[in-house]
Short mmCIF file of C-alpha atoms and ligand atoms in Angstrom, two decimals:
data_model
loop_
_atom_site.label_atom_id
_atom_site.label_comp_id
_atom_site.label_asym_id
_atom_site.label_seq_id
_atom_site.Cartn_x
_atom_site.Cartn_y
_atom_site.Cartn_z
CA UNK A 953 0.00 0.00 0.00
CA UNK A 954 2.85 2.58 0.96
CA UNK A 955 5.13 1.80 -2.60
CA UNK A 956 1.32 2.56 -4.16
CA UNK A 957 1.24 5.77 -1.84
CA UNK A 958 4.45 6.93 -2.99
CA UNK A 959 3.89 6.23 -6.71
CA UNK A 960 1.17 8.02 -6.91
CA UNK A 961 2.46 11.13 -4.50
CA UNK A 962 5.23 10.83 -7.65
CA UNK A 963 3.24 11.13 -10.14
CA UNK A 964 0.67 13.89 -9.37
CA UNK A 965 3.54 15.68 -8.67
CA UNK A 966 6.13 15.46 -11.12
CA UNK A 967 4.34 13.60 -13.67
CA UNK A 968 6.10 10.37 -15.11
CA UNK A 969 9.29 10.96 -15.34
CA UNK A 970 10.35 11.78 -18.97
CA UNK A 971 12.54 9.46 -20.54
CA UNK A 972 15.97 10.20 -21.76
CA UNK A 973 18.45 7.97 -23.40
CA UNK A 974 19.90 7.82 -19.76
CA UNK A 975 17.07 5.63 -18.91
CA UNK A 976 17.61 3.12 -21.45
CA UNK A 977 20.57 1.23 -22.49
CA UNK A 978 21.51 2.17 -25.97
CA UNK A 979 18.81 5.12 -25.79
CA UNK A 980 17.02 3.44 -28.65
CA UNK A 981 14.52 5.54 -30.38
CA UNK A 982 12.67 3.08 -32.72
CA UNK A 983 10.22 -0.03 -32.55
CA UNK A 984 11.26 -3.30 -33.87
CA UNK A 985 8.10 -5.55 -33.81
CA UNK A 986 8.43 -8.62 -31.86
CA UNK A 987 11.93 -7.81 -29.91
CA UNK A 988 12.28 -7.96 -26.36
CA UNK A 989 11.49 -4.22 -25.74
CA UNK A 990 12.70 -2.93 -22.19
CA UNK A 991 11.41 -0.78 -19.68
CA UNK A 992 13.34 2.15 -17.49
CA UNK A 993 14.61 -0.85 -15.36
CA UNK A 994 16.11 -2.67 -18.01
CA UNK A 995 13.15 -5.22 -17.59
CA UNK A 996 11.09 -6.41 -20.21
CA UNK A 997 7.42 -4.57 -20.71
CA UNK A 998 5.22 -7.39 -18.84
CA UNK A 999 1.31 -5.45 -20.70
CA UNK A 1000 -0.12 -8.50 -22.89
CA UNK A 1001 -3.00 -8.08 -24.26
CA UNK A 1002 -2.76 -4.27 -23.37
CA UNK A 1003 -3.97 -0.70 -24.72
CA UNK A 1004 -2.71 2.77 -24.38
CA UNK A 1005 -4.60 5.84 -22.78
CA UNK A 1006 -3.36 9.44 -23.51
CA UNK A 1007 -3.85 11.43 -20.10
CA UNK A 1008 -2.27 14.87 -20.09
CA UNK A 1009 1.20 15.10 -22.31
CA UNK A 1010 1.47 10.79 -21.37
CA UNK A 1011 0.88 7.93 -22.67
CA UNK A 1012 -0.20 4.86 -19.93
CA UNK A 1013 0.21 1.28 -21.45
CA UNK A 1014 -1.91 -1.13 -19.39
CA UNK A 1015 -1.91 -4.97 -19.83
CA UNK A 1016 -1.96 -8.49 -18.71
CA UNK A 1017 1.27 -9.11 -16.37
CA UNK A 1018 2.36 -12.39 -16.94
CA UNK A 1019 4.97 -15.26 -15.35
CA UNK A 1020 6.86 -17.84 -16.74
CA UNK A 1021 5.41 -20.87 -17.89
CA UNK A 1022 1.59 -21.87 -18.58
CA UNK A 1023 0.72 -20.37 -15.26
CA UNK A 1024 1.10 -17.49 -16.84
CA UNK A 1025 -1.81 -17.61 -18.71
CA UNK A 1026 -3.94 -16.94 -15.71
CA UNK A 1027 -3.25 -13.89 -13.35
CA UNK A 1028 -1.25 -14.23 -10.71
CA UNK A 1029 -0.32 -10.41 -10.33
CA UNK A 1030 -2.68 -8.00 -11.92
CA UNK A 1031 -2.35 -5.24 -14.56
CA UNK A 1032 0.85 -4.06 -15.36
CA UNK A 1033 0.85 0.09 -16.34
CA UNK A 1034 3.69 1.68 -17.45
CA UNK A 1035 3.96 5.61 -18.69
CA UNK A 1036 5.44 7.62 -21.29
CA UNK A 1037 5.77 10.74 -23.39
CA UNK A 1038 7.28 9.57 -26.49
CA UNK A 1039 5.99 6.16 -26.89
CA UNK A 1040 9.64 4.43 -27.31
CA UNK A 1041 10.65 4.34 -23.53
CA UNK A 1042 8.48 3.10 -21.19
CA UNK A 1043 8.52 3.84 -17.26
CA UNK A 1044 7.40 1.01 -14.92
CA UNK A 1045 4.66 2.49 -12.95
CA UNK A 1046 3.82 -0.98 -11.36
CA UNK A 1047 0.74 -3.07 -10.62
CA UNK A 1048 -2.15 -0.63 -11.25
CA UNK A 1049 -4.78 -3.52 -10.48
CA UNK A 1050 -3.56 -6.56 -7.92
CA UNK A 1051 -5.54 -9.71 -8.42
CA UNK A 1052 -6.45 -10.64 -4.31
CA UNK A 1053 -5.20 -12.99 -1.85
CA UNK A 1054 -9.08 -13.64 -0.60
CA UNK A 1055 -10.42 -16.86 -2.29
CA UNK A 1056 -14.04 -15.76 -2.66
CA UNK A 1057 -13.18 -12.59 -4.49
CA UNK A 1058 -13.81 -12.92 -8.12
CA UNK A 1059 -10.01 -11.38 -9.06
CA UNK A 1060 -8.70 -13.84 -6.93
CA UNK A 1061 -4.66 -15.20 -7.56
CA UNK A 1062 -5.17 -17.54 -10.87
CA UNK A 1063 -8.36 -15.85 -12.38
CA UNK A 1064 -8.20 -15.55 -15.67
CA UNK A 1065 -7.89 -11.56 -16.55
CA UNK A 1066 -7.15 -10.24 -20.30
CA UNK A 1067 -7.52 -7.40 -22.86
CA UNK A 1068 -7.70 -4.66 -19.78
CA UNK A 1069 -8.08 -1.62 -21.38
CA UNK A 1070 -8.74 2.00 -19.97
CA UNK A 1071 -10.52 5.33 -20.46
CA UNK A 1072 -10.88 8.37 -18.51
CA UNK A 1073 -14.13 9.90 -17.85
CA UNK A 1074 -13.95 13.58 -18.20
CA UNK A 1075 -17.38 14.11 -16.53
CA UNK A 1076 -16.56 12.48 -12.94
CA UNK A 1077 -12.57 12.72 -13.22
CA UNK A 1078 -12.33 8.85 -13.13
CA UNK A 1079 -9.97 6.16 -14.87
CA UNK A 1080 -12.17 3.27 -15.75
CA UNK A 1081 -10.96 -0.07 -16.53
CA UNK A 1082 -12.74 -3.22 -18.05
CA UNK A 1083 -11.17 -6.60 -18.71
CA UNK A 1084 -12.33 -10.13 -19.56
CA UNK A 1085 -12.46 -12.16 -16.43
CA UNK A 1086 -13.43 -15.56 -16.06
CA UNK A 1087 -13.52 -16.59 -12.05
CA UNK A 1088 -11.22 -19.34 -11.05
CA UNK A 1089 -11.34 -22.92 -11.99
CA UNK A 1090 -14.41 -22.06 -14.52
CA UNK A 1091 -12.34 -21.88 -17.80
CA UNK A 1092 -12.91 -19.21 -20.24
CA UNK A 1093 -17.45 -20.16 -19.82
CA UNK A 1094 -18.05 -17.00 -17.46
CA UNK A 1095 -16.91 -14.85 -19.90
CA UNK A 1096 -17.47 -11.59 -17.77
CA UNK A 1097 -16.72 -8.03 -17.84
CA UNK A 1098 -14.10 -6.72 -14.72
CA UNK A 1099 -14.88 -3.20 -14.13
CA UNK A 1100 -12.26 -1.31 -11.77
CA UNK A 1101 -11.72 2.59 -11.22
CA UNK A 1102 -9.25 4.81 -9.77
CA UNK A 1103 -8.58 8.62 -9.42
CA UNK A 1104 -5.06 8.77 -10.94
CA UNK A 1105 -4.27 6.92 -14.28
CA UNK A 1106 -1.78 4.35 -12.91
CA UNK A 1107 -3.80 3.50 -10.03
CA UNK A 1108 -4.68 1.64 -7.69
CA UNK A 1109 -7.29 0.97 -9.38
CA UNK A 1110 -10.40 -0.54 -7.09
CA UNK A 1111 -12.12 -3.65 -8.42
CA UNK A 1112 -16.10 -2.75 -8.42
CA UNK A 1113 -17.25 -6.03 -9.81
CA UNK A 1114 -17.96 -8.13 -12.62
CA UNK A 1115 -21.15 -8.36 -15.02
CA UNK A 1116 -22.51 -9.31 -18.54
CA UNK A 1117 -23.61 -6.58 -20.43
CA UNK A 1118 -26.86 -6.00 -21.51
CA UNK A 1119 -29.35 -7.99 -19.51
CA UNK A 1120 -32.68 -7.81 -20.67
CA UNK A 1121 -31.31 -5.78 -23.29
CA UNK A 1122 -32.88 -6.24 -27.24
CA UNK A 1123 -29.84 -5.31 -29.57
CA UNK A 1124 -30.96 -2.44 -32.19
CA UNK A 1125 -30.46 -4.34 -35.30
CA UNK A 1126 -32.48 -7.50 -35.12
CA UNK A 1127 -35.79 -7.81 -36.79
CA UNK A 1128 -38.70 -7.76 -34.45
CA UNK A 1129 -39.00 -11.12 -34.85
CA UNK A 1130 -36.28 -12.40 -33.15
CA UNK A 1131 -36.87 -10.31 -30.32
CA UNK A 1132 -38.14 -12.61 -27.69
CA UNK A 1133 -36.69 -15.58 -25.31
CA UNK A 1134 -36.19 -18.89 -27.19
CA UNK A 1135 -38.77 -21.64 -26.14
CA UNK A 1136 -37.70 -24.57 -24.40
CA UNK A 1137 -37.51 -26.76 -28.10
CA UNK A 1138 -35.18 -24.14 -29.37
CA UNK A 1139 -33.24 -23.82 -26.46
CA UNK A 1140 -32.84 -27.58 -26.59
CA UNK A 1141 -31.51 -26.92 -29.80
CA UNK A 1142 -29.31 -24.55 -29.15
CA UNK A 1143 -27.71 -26.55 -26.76
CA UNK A 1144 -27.23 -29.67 -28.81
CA UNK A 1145 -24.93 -27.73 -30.68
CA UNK A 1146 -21.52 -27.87 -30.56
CA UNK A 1147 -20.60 -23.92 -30.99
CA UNK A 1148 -16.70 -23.89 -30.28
CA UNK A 1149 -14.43 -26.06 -31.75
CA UNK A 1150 -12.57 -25.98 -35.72
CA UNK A 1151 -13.69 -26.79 -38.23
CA UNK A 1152 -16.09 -24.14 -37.72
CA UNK A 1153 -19.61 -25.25 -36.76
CA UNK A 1154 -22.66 -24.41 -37.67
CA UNK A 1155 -23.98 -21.35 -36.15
CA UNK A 1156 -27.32 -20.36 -35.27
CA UNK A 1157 -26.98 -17.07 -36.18
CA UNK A 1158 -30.57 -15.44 -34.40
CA UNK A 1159 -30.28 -17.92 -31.23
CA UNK A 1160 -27.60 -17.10 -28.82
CA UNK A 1161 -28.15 -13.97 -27.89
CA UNK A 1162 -31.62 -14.43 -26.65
CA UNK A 1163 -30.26 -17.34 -25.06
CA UNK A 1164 -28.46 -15.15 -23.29
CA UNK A 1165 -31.18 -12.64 -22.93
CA UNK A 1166 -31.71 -12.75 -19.02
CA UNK A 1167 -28.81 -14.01 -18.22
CA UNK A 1168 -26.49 -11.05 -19.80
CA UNK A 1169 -24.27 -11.10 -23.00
CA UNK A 1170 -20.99 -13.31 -23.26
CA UNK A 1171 -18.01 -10.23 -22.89
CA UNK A 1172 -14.73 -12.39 -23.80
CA UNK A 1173 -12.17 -10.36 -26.32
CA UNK A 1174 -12.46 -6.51 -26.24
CA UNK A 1175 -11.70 -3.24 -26.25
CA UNK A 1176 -12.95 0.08 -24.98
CA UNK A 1177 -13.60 3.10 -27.65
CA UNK A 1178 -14.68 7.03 -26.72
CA UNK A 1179 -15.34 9.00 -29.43
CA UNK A 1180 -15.19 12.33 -29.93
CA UNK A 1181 -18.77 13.10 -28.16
CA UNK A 1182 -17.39 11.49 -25.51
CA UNK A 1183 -19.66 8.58 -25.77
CA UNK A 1184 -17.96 5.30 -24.88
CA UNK A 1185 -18.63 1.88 -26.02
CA UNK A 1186 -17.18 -1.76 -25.35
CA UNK A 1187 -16.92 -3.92 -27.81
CA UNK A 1188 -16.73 -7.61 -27.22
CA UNK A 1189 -16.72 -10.88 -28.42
CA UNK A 1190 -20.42 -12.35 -27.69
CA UNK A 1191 -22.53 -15.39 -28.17
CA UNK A 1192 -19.84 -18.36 -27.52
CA UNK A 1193 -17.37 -16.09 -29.70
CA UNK A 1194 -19.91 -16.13 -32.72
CA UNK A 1195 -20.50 -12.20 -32.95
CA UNK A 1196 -19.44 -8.86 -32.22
CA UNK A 1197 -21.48 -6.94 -30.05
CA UNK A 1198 -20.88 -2.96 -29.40
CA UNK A 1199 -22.10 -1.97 -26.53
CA UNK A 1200 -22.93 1.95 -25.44
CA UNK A 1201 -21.34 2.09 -21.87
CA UNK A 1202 -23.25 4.98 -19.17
CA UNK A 1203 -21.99 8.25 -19.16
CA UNK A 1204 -19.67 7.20 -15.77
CA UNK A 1205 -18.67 4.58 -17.83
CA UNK A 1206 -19.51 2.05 -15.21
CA UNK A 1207 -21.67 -0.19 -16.65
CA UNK A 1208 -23.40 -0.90 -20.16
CA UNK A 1209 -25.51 1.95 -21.27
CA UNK A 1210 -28.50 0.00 -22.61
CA UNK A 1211 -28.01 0.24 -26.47
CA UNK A 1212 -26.17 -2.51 -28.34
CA UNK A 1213 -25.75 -3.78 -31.87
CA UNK A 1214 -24.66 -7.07 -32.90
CA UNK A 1215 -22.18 -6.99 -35.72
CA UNK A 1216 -20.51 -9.51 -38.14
CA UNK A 1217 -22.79 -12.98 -36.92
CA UNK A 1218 -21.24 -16.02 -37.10
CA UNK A 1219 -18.03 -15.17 -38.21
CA UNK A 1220 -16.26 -15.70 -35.20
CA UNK A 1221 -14.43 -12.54 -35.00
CA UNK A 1222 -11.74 -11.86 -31.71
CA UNK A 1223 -9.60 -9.55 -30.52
CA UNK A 1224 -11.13 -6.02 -31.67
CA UNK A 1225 -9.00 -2.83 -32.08
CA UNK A 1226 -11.32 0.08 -33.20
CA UNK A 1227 -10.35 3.12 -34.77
CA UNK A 1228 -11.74 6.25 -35.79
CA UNK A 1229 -10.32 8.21 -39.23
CA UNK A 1230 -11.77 10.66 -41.21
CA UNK A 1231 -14.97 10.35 -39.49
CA UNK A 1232 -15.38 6.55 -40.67
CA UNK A 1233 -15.21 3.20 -38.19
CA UNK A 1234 -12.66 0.58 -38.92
CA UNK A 1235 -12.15 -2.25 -36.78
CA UNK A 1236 -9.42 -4.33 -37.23
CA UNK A 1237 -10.13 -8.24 -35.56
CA UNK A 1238 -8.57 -12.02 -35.62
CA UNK A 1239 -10.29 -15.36 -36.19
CA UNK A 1240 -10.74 -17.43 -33.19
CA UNK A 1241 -7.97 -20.03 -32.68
CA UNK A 1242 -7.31 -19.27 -29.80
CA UNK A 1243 -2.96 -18.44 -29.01
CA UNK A 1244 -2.61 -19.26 -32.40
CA UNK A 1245 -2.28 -16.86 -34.69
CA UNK A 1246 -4.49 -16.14 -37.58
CA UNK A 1247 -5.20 -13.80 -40.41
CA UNK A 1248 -6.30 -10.23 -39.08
CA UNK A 1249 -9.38 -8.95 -40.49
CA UNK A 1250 -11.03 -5.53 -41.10
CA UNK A 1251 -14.19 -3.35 -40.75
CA UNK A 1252 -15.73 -0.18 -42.06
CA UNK A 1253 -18.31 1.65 -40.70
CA UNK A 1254 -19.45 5.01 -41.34
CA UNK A 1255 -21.97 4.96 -38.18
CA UNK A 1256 -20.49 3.37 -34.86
CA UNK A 1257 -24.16 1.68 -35.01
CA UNK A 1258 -23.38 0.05 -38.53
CA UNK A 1259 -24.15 -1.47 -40.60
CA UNK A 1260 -20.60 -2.85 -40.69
CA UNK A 1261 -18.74 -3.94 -44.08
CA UNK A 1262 -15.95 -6.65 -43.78
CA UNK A 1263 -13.29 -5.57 -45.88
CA UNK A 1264 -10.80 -8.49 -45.80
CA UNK A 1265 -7.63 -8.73 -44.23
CA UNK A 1266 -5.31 -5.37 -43.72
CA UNK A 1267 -2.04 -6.64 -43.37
CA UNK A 1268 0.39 -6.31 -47.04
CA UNK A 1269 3.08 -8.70 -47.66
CA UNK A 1270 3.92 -12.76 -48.52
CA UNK A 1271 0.96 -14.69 -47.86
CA UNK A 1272 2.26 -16.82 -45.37
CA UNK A 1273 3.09 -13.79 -43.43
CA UNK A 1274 0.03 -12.21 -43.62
CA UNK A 1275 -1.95 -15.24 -43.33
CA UNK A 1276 -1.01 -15.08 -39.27
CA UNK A 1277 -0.47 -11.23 -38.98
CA UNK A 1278 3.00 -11.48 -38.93
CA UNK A 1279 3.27 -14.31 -36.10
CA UNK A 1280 0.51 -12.28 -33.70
CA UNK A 1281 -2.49 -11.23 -33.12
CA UNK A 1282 -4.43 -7.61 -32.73
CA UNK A 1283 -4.79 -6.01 -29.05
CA UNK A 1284 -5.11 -1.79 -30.07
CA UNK A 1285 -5.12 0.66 -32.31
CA UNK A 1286 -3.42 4.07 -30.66
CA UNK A 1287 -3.59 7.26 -32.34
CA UNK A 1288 -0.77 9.28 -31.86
CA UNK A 1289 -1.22 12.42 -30.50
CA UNK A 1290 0.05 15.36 -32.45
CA UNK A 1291 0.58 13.32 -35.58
CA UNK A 1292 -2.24 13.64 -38.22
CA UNK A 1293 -3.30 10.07 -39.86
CA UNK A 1294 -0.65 8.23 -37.04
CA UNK A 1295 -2.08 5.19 -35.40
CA UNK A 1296 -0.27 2.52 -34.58
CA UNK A 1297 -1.65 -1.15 -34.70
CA UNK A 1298 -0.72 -3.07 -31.32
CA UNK A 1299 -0.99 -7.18 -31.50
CA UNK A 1300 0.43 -9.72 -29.53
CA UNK A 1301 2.78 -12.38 -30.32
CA UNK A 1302 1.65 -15.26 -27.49
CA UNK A 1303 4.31 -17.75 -26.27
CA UNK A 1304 1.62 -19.52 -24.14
CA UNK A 1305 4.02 -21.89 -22.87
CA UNK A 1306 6.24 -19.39 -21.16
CA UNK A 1307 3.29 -16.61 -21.09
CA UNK A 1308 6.09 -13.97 -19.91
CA UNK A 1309 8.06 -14.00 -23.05
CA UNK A 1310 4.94 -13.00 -25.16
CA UNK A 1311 6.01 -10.13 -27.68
CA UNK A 1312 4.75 -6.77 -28.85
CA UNK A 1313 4.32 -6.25 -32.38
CA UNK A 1314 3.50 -2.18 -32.65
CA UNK A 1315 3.27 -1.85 -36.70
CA UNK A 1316 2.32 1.70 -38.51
CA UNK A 1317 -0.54 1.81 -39.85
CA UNK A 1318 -0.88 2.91 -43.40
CA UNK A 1319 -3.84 4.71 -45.82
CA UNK A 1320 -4.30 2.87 -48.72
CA UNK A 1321 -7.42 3.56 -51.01
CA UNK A 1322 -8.91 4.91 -47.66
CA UNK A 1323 -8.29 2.08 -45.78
CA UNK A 1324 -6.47 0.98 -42.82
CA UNK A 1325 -3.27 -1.39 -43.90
CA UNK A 1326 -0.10 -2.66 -42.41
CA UNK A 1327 3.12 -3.96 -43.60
CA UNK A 1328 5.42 -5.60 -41.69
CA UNK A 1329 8.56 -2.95 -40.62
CA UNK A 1330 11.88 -4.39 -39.00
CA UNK A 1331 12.51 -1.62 -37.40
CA UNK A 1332 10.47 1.49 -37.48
CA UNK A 1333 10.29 5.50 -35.77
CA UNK A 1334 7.37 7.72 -35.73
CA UNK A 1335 8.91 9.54 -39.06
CA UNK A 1336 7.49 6.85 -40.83
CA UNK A 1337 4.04 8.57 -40.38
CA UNK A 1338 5.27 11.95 -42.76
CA UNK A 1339 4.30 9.65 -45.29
CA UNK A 1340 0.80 8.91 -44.46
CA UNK A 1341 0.02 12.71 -45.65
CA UNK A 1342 0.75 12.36 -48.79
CA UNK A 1343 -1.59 9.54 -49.55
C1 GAL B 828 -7.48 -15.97 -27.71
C2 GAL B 828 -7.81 -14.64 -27.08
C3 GAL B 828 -6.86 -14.41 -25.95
C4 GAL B 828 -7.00 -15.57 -24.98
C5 GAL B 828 -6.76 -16.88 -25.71
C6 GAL B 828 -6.95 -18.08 -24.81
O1 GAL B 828 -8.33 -16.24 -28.79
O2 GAL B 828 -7.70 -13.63 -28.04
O3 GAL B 828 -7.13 -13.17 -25.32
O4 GAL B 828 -8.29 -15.57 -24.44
O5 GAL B 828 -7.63 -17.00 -26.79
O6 GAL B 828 -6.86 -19.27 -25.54
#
């Protein structure tokens, strides 16, 4: 509790500290995707699964902290946040979320916790954070939402709970029709059906989601979005991984806001980054297989609300390469502040048999034809973005 004290003190104070070359053995100014990639310590960055808020001149990177082996998979310490100004050299600003010691909590040591991402609410002053939590010992068939807060952006951040969004909640873009609880014959149905597993099953794509009508959505995979009015949504993988669903969050941004749209049934779409350029949606996703990786996928939309066009996959290059998104898969998409048309894509490259050696690939996005596109880059600075104007 006192090192969290002191951080904090730190930080309202001075602000994160800014980073000179002093702080990082060979100063290194660059990204190269899929390297170890060190923090102020000389330790690697331990934020899988992660996104980036902007707060005030920094940048806070937030994600999964891992351990060696496959008990890394699972949480054991919490969310790891670390801060910058520059977005090459990171500062460890330490556990902003601790899983608990208490058994009965529902963060408790060996829960599973991903995909934390956070906003800041500009109306109440808070940092909110969601995650995907599944309690202990249940596998990934909670899949919850984690909602914590906190009044500084690197913590601590206080669990509040866990929920499904949208109980007893229609989503906007079904016909009529389908809006109402399945009988007991379809529900029998329904679960008759094997809905996981590869080759890819059938899917009943009007059935799940009013199976889960009173019960609350499925919230595995996501990512948190504000736009420019402020508005935030969550969008999350839904109905046993099956479809999208994005979800309007309250104006505290504590809970779901009671307006959601269902987007892309059936096609099994994970790990959402969303982006907003030149007033248009694009959401860049994976298939579902799990740590493996698979081809990345992209959507346009010129309302948040849809509808939503798949445009195929965004990544350039061999095919083998960009049949697996360069060897990861996609986390966030951060805009960089100050640079017009500069977002970077953020993915993960898993190692799920020593979790803590999982990799960042951060790749520049590119406009092509006014769409969202990556190449694979070696090594790569933010320079690389002077050419995104031209285009
Ligand atoms: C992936 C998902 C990861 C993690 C993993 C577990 O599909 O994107 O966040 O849940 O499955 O197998």
């Amino acid at each position: 509790m006192d090192s969290d004290i002191n951080r904090n003190t730190n930080l309202v104070s001075h602000g994160p500290v800014m980073m000179t070359a002093r702080h990082v053995p060979g100063g290194r100014a660059s990204f190269r995707p899929g390297e170890v990639w060190n923090d102020n310590h000389g330790v690697p960055i331990n934020a899988h699964g992660g996104g980036v808020l902007f707060h005030e001149h920094s940048y806070y990177w937030f994600g999964e902290h891992k351990i060696e082996g496959e008990a890394g998979n699972r949480a054991q310490v919490g969310v790891h946040v670390y801060a910058s100004r520059n977005l090459y050299h990171w500062n460890d600003e330490g556990i902003a979320l601790t899983v608990e010691d208490d058994p009965a909590s529902e963060i408790t040591r060996g829960c599973i916790l991903e995909r934390p991402k956070v906003i800041h609410n500009q109306r109440t002053g808070k940092f909110v954070m969601w995650f995907h939590l599944e309690v202990k010992d249940t596998g990934y068939s909670g899949a919850r939402s984690g909602v914590a807060v906190a009044d500084q952006p690197t913590g601590p951040y206080r669990f509040l709970g866990s929920l499904r969004p949208n109980t007893y909640v229609w989503p906007e873009n079904v016909p009529a029709e389908f809006k109402r609880p399945l009988n007991e014959e379809e529900l029998a149905h329904v679960e008759s059906l094997e809905l996981g597993g590869a080759p890819r099953p059938y899917f009943p794509k009007q059935s799940i989601f009013r199976r889960d009508f009173a019960s609350g959505q499925m919230a595995r995979d996501m990512t948190l979005f504000v736009d420019d009015d402020r508005i935030a949504y969550h969008v999350h993988a839904a109905e046993d991984n099956g479809t999208l669903h994005i979800s309007q969050l309250s104006h505290d941004y504590l809970r779901p806001g009671g307006r959601y749209i269902r987007i892309f049934p059936g096609r099994f779409h994970e790990a959402p980054a969303l982006m907003k350029w030149q007033k248009r949606y694009f959401l860049i996703t994976s298939d579902c297989t799990g740590w493996a990786p698979n081809a990345a996928r992209i959507g346009a939309a010129d309302s948040i609300w849809g509808p939503w066009e798949e445009l195929g996959n965004p990544c350039l290059g061999s095919g083998a390469t960009i049949a697996n998104t360069f060897e990861s898969q996609p986390t966030f998409i951060l805009p960089v502040r100050g640079l017009p048309d500069a977002f970077i894509f953020m993915a993960d490259r898993w190692r799920p048999k020593n979790a803590i050696d999982g990799r960042y690939v951060w790749l520049p996005i590119q406009f092509r034809h006014g769409i969202p596109m990556i190449t694979w880059q070696d090594e790569w600075d933010l320079s690389f973005f002077s050419g995104n104007r031209q285009k």
